[in-house]
Amino acid sequence: MTSSSSPSQAAQRAFAQNNPEGLRADALMEEDVAWSFEIDGERDGDQFDRSERAALRRVAGLSTELEDVTEVEYRQLRLERVVLVGVWTTGTSQDAENSLAELAALAETAGALVLDGVIQRRDKPDAATYIGSGKAGELRDIVLESGADTVICDGELSPGQLIHLEDVVKVKVIDRTALILDIFAQHAKSREGKAQVALAQMQYMLPRLRGWGQSLSRQMGGGKGGGLATRGPGETKIETDRRWIREKMAKMRREIAEMKTGREIKRQERRRNKVPSVAIAGYTNAGKSSLLNRLTGAGVLVENALFATLDPTVRRAETPSGRLYTLADTVGFVRHLPHHLVEAFRSTMEEVGDSDLILHVVDGSHPAPEEQLAAVREVIRDVGATNVPEIVVINKADAADPLTLQRLLRIEKRSIAVSARSGQGIEELLALIDDELPRPSVEIEALVPYTHGNLVARAHTDGEVISEEHTPEGTLLKARVHEELAADLAPYVPAPTA
């Protein structure tokens, strides 16, 4: 990739010319294959959402909504033909190319056709137009030449930057945050997920409301009938809309808090029953849902796209030694994850902080897996889960470079290479989970009467049975159990012999 600081406009767009596939989502993801129940059904389970997701299509040819209107501009993202723009401030040129390639993958996931991509080398983004007035004029020429109707910037733009850049390029401009919010809005299915996305969208939209004409006119002041009865200027339409959005956000926060209560009750029930919990966290499209399906047969939607699944899924699983635990799939992360989303999805991400073990899934076939690891750990740190034990699961080992796998396994001391598609390393992963999960703290030997078989069943369900022998007096049980069950079994512990 060549940065756009080169004097030649052709060199400015060398990213698309020298690497035509670099703008495609395939640069980030393994080769996409058609999903079929005969081939993939055993691994992924029932895929009830697949037909509905496949039916989702964007409508081409819609207005870019830049004309003067009399209402506040609540612009829907209608991405059709887009040009990508990035500012390279730190790191190497390869880092900048990888970031823009990921932006292309996000755009394609949202339904856009990526036409071109340029990178501007700067010490910091321009305060007015993000890429500077001169390069903004060159970007306008690229937009005209390619016939694009949207420009996507690889960063979060201020309201002023959005306005000034749109004034130059004369088409709609959105930033990385708006693009990710749009993808989340498409893919959220549960009531809580939709509410969290709506809250994040309103937080993002509030400082960026724009209006023309009557939107900036003021309401009539006090008095009746107008005319001489007015008592000074009232609110403008845009101020009214801002107040409405704030009230809506407050209502949405209350609703999310109420939904959180139901999930907390379920979580407390698992704690009361001493059921260990494992959370699957990782970069988007690293294969978290595929791994969940492989381990539990959950039937969660598996798709070769970024943020294909958003709503958390909790399934019960069993270790090779027979211990029960829960496995929770969480929302995928991405570099520069918008802080609006981190705040809105904080209640969902608490599954990671409350777990006994984190399976940190990373795509072994990705060009820069170390960057994925760093981005995910930054979000884990934000939600306060740094003290939870972590196993790095290097997925897609069958498609990864062997040297990359060796490097990751050497760097990450608690790591394992697996393939959710082929089943490679799954048995070893299950054994590792069994070793890492917290074990019951009390070892006890009791002669349980047959009339109290429920205690033996609890030992099998909630504890770890070491040995079991049926005698004429009852079941001689030796097991590791939690304190509550140990207290219930205490009356049946044989007295020590002299």
GROMACS .gro file of N, CA and C in nm, residues 252-363:
model
  336
  252MET      N    1  -3.432   0.381   2.807
  252MET     CA    2  -3.363   0.262   2.758
  252MET      C    3  -3.269   0.206   2.864
  253ARG      N    4  -3.202   0.294   2.936
  253ARG     CA    5  -3.112   0.248   3.043
  253ARG      C    6  -3.190   0.175   3.153
  254ARG      N    7  -3.310   0.227   3.185
  254ARG     CA    8  -3.393   0.159   3.287
  254ARG      C    9  -3.435   0.022   3.239
  255GLU      N   10  -3.473   0.011   3.111
  255GLU     CA   11  -3.515  -0.118   3.058
  255GLU      C   12  -3.399  -0.219   3.059
  256ILE      N   13  -3.280  -0.174   3.021
  256ILE     CA   14  -3.164  -0.263   3.021
  256ILE      C   15  -3.132  -0.308   3.163
  257ALA      N   16  -3.145  -0.217   3.261
  257ALA     CA   17  -3.120  -0.254   3.400
  257ALA      C   18  -3.220  -0.360   3.447
  258GLU      N   19  -3.347  -0.348   3.404
  258GLU     CA   20  -3.446  -0.450   3.441
  258GLU      C   21  -3.414  -0.585   3.378
  259MET      N   22  -3.369  -0.584   3.252
  259MET     CA   23  -3.331  -0.709   3.187
  259MET      C   24  -3.210  -0.771   3.255
  260LYS      N   25  -3.120  -0.687   3.302
  260LYS     CA   26  -3.001  -0.736   3.370
  260LYS      C   27  -3.038  -0.815   3.494
  261THR      N   28  -3.147  -0.776   3.561
  261THR     CA   29  -3.189  -0.845   3.682
  261THR      C   30  -3.222  -0.990   3.655
  262GLY      N   31  -3.292  -1.018   3.545
  262GLY     CA   32  -3.326  -1.157   3.512
  262GLY      C   33  -3.202  -1.241   3.488
  263ARG      N   34  -3.102  -1.185   3.418
  263ARG     CA   35  -2.981  -1.261   3.393
  263ARG      C   36  -2.900  -1.280   3.521
  264GLU      N   37  -2.905  -1.181   3.610
  264GLU     CA   38  -2.833  -1.194   3.737
  264GLU      C   39  -2.895  -1.303   3.824
  265ILE      N   40  -3.027  -1.318   3.819
  265ILE     CA   41  -3.092  -1.424   3.895
  265ILE      C   42  -3.045  -1.562   3.847
  266LYS      N   43  -3.036  -1.579   3.715
  266LYS     CA   44  -2.987  -1.706   3.661
  266LYS      C   45  -2.842  -1.729   3.702
  267ARG      N   46  -2.763  -1.620   3.700
  267ARG     CA   47  -2.623  -1.633   3.738
  267ARG      C   48  -2.609  -1.671   3.885
  268GLN      N   49  -2.693  -1.613   3.972
  268GLN     CA   50  -2.689  -1.648   4.114
  268GLN      C   51  -2.730  -1.793   4.137
  269GLU      N   52  -2.824  -1.841   4.057
  269GLU     CA   53  -2.865  -1.981   4.069
  269GLU      C   54  -2.749  -2.073   4.035
  270ARG      N   55  -2.672  -2.038   3.933
  270ARG     CA   56  -2.556  -2.120   3.899
  270ARG      C   57  -2.451  -2.114   4.009
  271ARG      N   58  -2.435  -1.995   4.069
  271ARG     CA   59  -2.339  -1.984   4.180
  271ARG      C   60  -2.385  -2.067   4.299
  272ARG      N   61  -2.515  -2.063   4.327
  272ARG     CA   62  -2.568  -2.137   4.442
  272ARG      C   63  -2.546  -2.287   4.424
  273ASN      N   64  -2.561  -2.333   4.301
  273ASN     CA   65  -2.540  -2.475   4.272
  273ASN      C   66  -2.394  -2.508   4.246
  274LYS      N   67  -2.306  -2.407   4.260
  274LYS     CA   68  -2.162  -2.428   4.244
  274LYS      C   69  -2.128  -2.484   4.105
  275VAL      N   70  -2.199  -2.436   4.003
  275VAL     CA   71  -2.170  -2.480   3.867
  275VAL      C   72  -2.062  -2.389   3.809
  276PRO      N   73  -1.944  -2.442   3.775
  276PRO     CA   74  -1.840  -2.356   3.718
  276PRO      C   75  -1.883  -2.298   3.584
  277SER      N   76  -1.831  -2.183   3.552
  277SER     CA   77  -1.868  -2.117   3.426
  277SER      C   78  -1.744  -2.086   3.345
  278VAL      N   79  -1.757  -2.104   3.214
  278VAL     CA   80  -1.649  -2.074   3.119
  278VAL      C   81  -1.704  -1.975   3.017
  279ALA      N   82  -1.633  -1.867   2.991
  279ALA     CA   83  -1.674  -1.766   2.893
  279ALA      C   84  -1.583  -1.773   2.771
  280ILE      N   85  -1.645  -1.773   2.653
  280ILE     CA   86  -1.570  -1.768   2.528
  280ILE      C   87  -1.563  -1.624   2.483
  281ALA      N   88  -1.443  -1.568   2.479
  281ALA     CA   89  -1.423  -1.430   2.434
  281ALA      C   90  -1.323  -1.432   2.319
  282GLY      N   91  -1.326  -1.327   2.240
  282GLY     CA   92  -1.231  -1.322   2.129
  282GLY      C   93  -1.270  -1.221   2.024
  283TYR      N   94  -1.183  -1.205   1.927
  283TYR     CA   95  -1.204  -1.112   1.816
  283TYR      C   96  -1.321  -1.160   1.731
  284THR      N   97  -1.387  -1.067   1.666
  284THR     CA   98  -1.497  -1.106   1.579
  284THR      C   99  -1.447  -1.194   1.464
  285ASN      N  100  -1.524  -1.294   1.432
  285ASN     CA  101  -1.495  -1.391   1.325
  285ASN      C  102  -1.374  -1.480   1.357
  286ALA      N  103  -1.339  -1.492   1.485
  286ALA     CA  104  -1.231  -1.583   1.523
  286ALA      C  105  -1.279  -1.727   1.532
  287GLY      N  106  -1.412  -1.748   1.533
  287GLY     CA  107  -1.466  -1.883   1.540
  287GLY      C  108  -1.523  -1.919   1.676
  288LYS      N  109  -1.571  -1.820   1.752
  288LYS     CA  110  -1.625  -1.847   1.886
  288LYS      C  111  -1.751  -1.931   1.878
  289SER      N  112  -1.843  -1.894   1.788
  289SER     CA  113  -1.968  -1.969   1.777
  289SER      C  114  -1.942  -2.110   1.724
  290SER      N  115  -1.849  -2.124   1.631
  290SER     CA  116  -1.814  -2.258   1.581
  290SER      C  117  -1.758  -2.344   1.693
  291LEU      N  118  -1.676  -2.283   1.780
  291LEU     CA  119  -1.620  -2.359   1.892
  291LEU      C  120  -1.729  -2.398   1.992
  292LEU      N  121  -1.822  -2.306   2.018
  292LEU     CA  122  -1.934  -2.339   2.107
  292LEU      C  123  -2.016  -2.454   2.051
  293ASN      N  124  -2.043  -2.450   1.921
  293ASN     CA  125  -2.119  -2.559   1.858
  293ASN      C  126  -2.042  -2.690   1.866
  294ARG      N  127  -1.913  -2.685   1.845
  294ARG     CA  128  -1.832  -2.806   1.848
  294ARG      C  129  -1.831  -2.868   1.988
  295LEU      N  130  -1.827  -2.783   2.092
  295LEU     CA  131  -1.819  -2.832   2.229
  295LEU      C  132  -1.954  -2.875   2.284
  296THR      N  133  -2.063  -2.809   2.241
  296THR     CA  134  -2.193  -2.834   2.305
  296THR      C  135  -2.304  -2.870   2.206
  297GLY      N  136  -2.282  -2.852   2.073
  297GLY     CA  137  -2.392  -2.872   1.978
  297GLY      C  138  -2.501  -2.769   1.994
  298ALA      N  139  -2.464  -2.644   2.027
  298ALA     CA  140  -2.562  -2.542   2.061
  298ALA      C  141  -2.648  -2.499   1.942
  299GLY      N  142  -2.599  -2.514   1.819
  299GLY     CA  143  -2.676  -2.470   1.703
  299GLY      C  144  -2.675  -2.321   1.682
  300VAL      N  145  -2.573  -2.251   1.734
  300VAL     CA  146  -2.563  -2.107   1.715
  300VAL      C  147  -2.523  -2.078   1.570
  301LEU      N  148  -2.579  -1.970   1.515
  301LEU     CA  149  -2.550  -1.933   1.376
  301LEU      C  150  -2.401  -1.919   1.352
  302VAL      N  151  -2.351  -1.984   1.249
  302VAL     CA  152  -2.211  -1.973   1.208
  302VAL      C  153  -2.208  -1.914   1.068
  303GLU      N  154  -2.139  -1.801   1.053
  303GLU     CA  155  -2.132  -1.734   0.923
  303GLU      C  156  -1.997  -1.668   0.909
  304ASN      N  157  -1.944  -1.668   0.787
  304ASN     CA  158  -1.815  -1.608   0.760
  304ASN      C  159  -1.831  -1.458   0.743
  305ALA      N  160  -1.858  -1.390   0.854
  305ALA     CA  161  -1.881  -1.246   0.852
  305ALA      C  162  -1.848  -1.189   0.989
  306LEU      N  163  -1.818  -1.059   0.992
  306LEU     CA  164  -1.787  -0.994   1.119
  306LEU      C  165  -1.915  -0.970   1.197
  307PHE      N  166  -1.910  -0.995   1.327
  307PHE     CA  167  -2.024  -0.975   1.417
  307PHE      C  168  -2.148  -1.050   1.368
  308ALA      N  169  -2.129  -1.175   1.323
  308ALA     CA  170  -2.243  -1.253   1.276
  308ALA      C  171  -2.339  -1.283   1.390
  309THR      N  172  -2.287  -1.305   1.510
  309THR     CA  173  -2.372  -1.331   1.626
  309THR      C  174  -2.339  -1.229   1.734
  310LEU      N  175  -2.445  -1.171   1.793
  310LEU     CA  176  -2.428  -1.069   1.897
  310LEU      C  177  -2.484  -1.113   2.031
  311ASP      N  178  -2.598  -1.180   2.029
  311ASP     CA  179  -2.665  -1.214   2.154
  311ASP      C  180  -2.592  -1.326   2.225
  312PRO      N  181  -2.562  -1.310   2.355
  312PRO     CA  182  -2.487  -1.413   2.427
  312PRO      C  183  -2.568  -1.541   2.439
  313THR      N  184  -2.498  -1.653   2.431
  313THR     CA  185  -2.561  -1.785   2.441
  313THR      C  186  -2.492  -1.862   2.553
  314VAL      N  187  -2.570  -1.919   2.645
  314VAL     CA  188  -2.517  -1.999   2.755
  314VAL      C  189  -2.567  -2.142   2.739
  315ARG      N  190  -2.474  -2.236   2.738
  315ARG     CA  191  -2.509  -2.378   2.723
  315ARG      C  192  -2.439  -2.458   2.832
  316ARG      N  193  -2.503  -2.568   2.871
  316ARG     CA  194  -2.443  -2.658   2.970
  316ARG      C  195  -2.354  -2.758   2.897
  317ALA      N  196  -2.239  -2.785   2.956
  317ALA     CA  197  -2.144  -2.879   2.898
  317ALA      C  198  -2.091  -2.969   3.009
  318GLU      N  199  -2.014  -3.070   2.969
  318GLU     CA  200  -1.963  -3.167   3.065
  318GLU      C  201  -1.818  -3.198   3.031
  319THR      N  202  -1.735  -3.203   3.135
  319THR     CA  203  -1.593  -3.233   3.115
  319THR      C  204  -1.576  -3.384   3.095
  320PRO      N  205  -1.461  -3.427   3.044
  320PRO     CA  206  -1.438  -3.571   3.028
  320PRO      C  207  -1.453  -3.650   3.158
  321SER      N  208  -1.430  -3.587   3.274
  321SER     CA  209  -1.445  -3.658   3.402
  321SER      C  210  -1.588  -3.655   3.454
  322GLY      N  211  -1.679  -3.593   3.379
  322GLY     CA  212  -1.819  -3.591   3.419
  322GLY      C  213  -1.864  -3.469   3.496
  323ARG      N  214  -1.781  -3.367   3.509
  323ARG     CA  215  -1.818  -3.246   3.582
  323ARG      C  216  -1.897  -3.153   3.491
  324LEU      N  217  -2.005  -3.098   3.544
  324LEU     CA  218  -2.088  -3.007   3.467
  324LEU      C  219  -2.035  -2.864   3.478
  325TYR      N  220  -2.046  -2.789   3.371
  325TYR     CA  221  -2.011  -2.647   3.372
  325TYR      C  222  -2.091  -2.578   3.264
  326THR      N  223  -2.097  -2.445   3.269
  326THR     CA  224  -2.167  -2.368   3.167
  326THR      C  225  -2.066  -2.303   3.074
  327LEU      N  226  -2.104  -2.291   2.947
  327LEU     CA  227  -2.018  -2.232   2.845
  327LEU      C  228  -2.096  -2.116   2.783
  328ALA      N  229  -2.041  -1.995   2.793
  328ALA     CA  230  -2.110  -1.874   2.747
  328ALA      C  231  -2.035  -1.814   2.630
  329ASP      N  232  -2.107  -1.794   2.519
  329ASP     CA  233  -2.052  -1.725   2.402
  329ASP      C  234  -2.082  -1.577   2.414
  330THR      N  235  -1.983  -1.491   2.401
  330THR     CA  236  -2.002  -1.347   2.418
  330THR      C  237  -1.988  -1.275   2.285
  331VAL      N  238  -2.023  -1.146   2.286
  331VAL     CA  239  -2.013  -1.065   2.165
  331VAL      C  240  -1.867  -1.053   2.123
  332GLY      N  241  -1.843  -1.052   1.992
  332GLY     CA  242  -1.707  -1.041   1.942
  332GLY      C  243  -1.652  -0.900   1.961
  333PHE      N  244  -1.520  -0.892   1.969
  333PHE     CA  245  -1.454  -0.763   1.985
  333PHE      C  246  -1.382  -0.728   1.854
  334VAL      N  247  -1.340  -0.603   1.846
  334VAL     CA  248  -1.268  -0.555   1.730
  334VAL      C  249  -1.180  -0.439   1.776
  335ARG      N  250  -1.074  -0.412   1.703
  335ARG     CA  251  -0.989  -0.299   1.741
  335ARG      C  252  -1.070  -0.169   1.734
  336HIS      N  253  -1.041  -0.081   1.827
  336HIS     CA  254  -1.113   0.047   1.836
  336HIS      C  255  -1.263   0.024   1.849
  337LEU      N  256  -1.302  -0.074   1.932
  337LEU     CA  257  -1.444  -0.097   1.955
  337LEU      C  258  -1.506   0.029   2.013
  338PRO      N  259  -1.612   0.083   1.952
  338PRO     CA  260  -1.669   0.210   1.999
  338PRO      C  261  -1.704   0.205   2.148
  339HIS      N  262  -1.665   0.310   2.220
  339HIS     CA  263  -1.691   0.310   2.364
  339HIS      C  264  -1.840   0.312   2.393
  340HIS      N  265  -1.922   0.364   2.299
  340HIS     CA  266  -2.067   0.358   2.317
  340HIS      C  267  -2.113   0.213   2.331
  341LEU      N  268  -2.055   0.124   2.249
  341LEU     CA  269  -2.093  -0.017   2.253
  341LEU      C  270  -2.042  -0.084   2.380
  342VAL      N  271  -1.920  -0.049   2.422
  342VAL     CA  272  -1.867  -0.109   2.545
  342VAL      C  273  -1.957  -0.076   2.663
  343GLU      N  274  -2.004   0.050   2.669
  343GLU     CA  275  -2.092   0.089   2.779
  343GLU      C  276  -2.229   0.022   2.767
  344ALA      N  277  -2.285   0.021   2.645
  344ALA     CA  278  -2.418  -0.036   2.627
  344ALA      C  279  -2.419  -0.186   2.651
  345PHE      N  280  -2.311  -0.256   2.610
  345PHE     CA  281  -2.305  -0.401   2.625
  345PHE      C  282  -2.233  -0.443   2.753
  346ARG      N  283  -2.211  -0.350   2.844
  346ARG     CA  284  -2.136  -0.384   2.965
  346ARG      C  285  -2.208  -0.493   3.045
  347SER      N  286  -2.342  -0.487   3.052
  347SER     CA  287  -2.414  -0.589   3.129
  347SER      C  288  -2.398  -0.727   3.066
  348THR      N  289  -2.392  -0.732   2.932
  348THR     CA  290  -2.370  -0.860   2.865
  348THR      C  291  -2.228  -0.908   2.886
  349MET      N  292  -2.131  -0.816   2.881
  349MET     CA  293  -1.992  -0.854   2.897
  349MET      C  294  -1.957  -0.897   3.039
  350GLU      N  295  -2.050  -0.874   3.133
  350GLU     CA  296  -2.026  -0.919   3.269
  350GLU      C  297  -2.013  -1.070   3.277
  351GLU      N  298  -2.065  -1.141   3.178
  351GLU     CA  299  -2.048  -1.286   3.175
  351GLU      C  300  -1.900  -1.322   3.176
  352VAL      N  301  -1.818  -1.238   3.114
  352VAL     CA  302  -1.674  -1.264   3.111
  352VAL      C  303  -1.614  -1.242   3.250
  353GLY      N  304  -1.651  -1.131   3.315
  353GLY     CA  305  -1.595  -1.100   3.444
  353GLY      C  306  -1.637  -1.196   3.554
  354ASP      N  307  -1.756  -1.255   3.543
  354ASP     CA  308  -1.807  -1.346   3.646
  354ASP      C  309  -1.773  -1.491   3.621
  355SER      N  310  -1.700  -1.520   3.517
  355SER     CA  311  -1.671  -1.659   3.483
  355SER      C  312  -1.551  -1.710   3.564
  356ASP      N  313  -1.536  -1.841   3.569
  356ASP     CA  314  -1.422  -1.903   3.636
  356ASP      C  315  -1.305  -1.923   3.541
  357LEU      N  316  -1.331  -1.917   3.411
  357LEU     CA  317  -1.227  -1.940   3.312
  357LEU      C  318  -1.266  -1.872   3.182
  358ILE      N  319  -1.170  -1.809   3.115
  358ILE     CA  320  -1.194  -1.745   2.986
  358ILE      C  321  -1.122  -1.825   2.878
  359LEU      N  322  -1.197  -1.866   2.776
  359LEU     CA  323  -1.137  -1.922   2.655
  359LEU      C  324  -1.120  -1.807   2.557
  360HIS      N  325  -0.998  -1.758   2.543
  360HIS     CA  326  -0.969  -1.645   2.455
  360HIS      C  327  -0.938  -1.700   2.316
  361VAL      N  328  -1.036  -1.691   2.226
  361VAL     CA  329  -1.024  -1.749   2.093
  361VAL      C  330  -0.960  -1.647   2.000
  362VAL      N  331  -0.857  -1.691   1.928
  362VAL     CA  332  -0.788  -1.605   1.831
  362VAL      C  333  -0.779  -1.679   1.698
  363ASP      N  334  -0.791  -1.607   1.589
  363ASP     CA  335  -0.785  -1.664   1.455
  363ASP      C  336  -0.639  -1.686   1.417
   0.00000   0.00000   0.00000
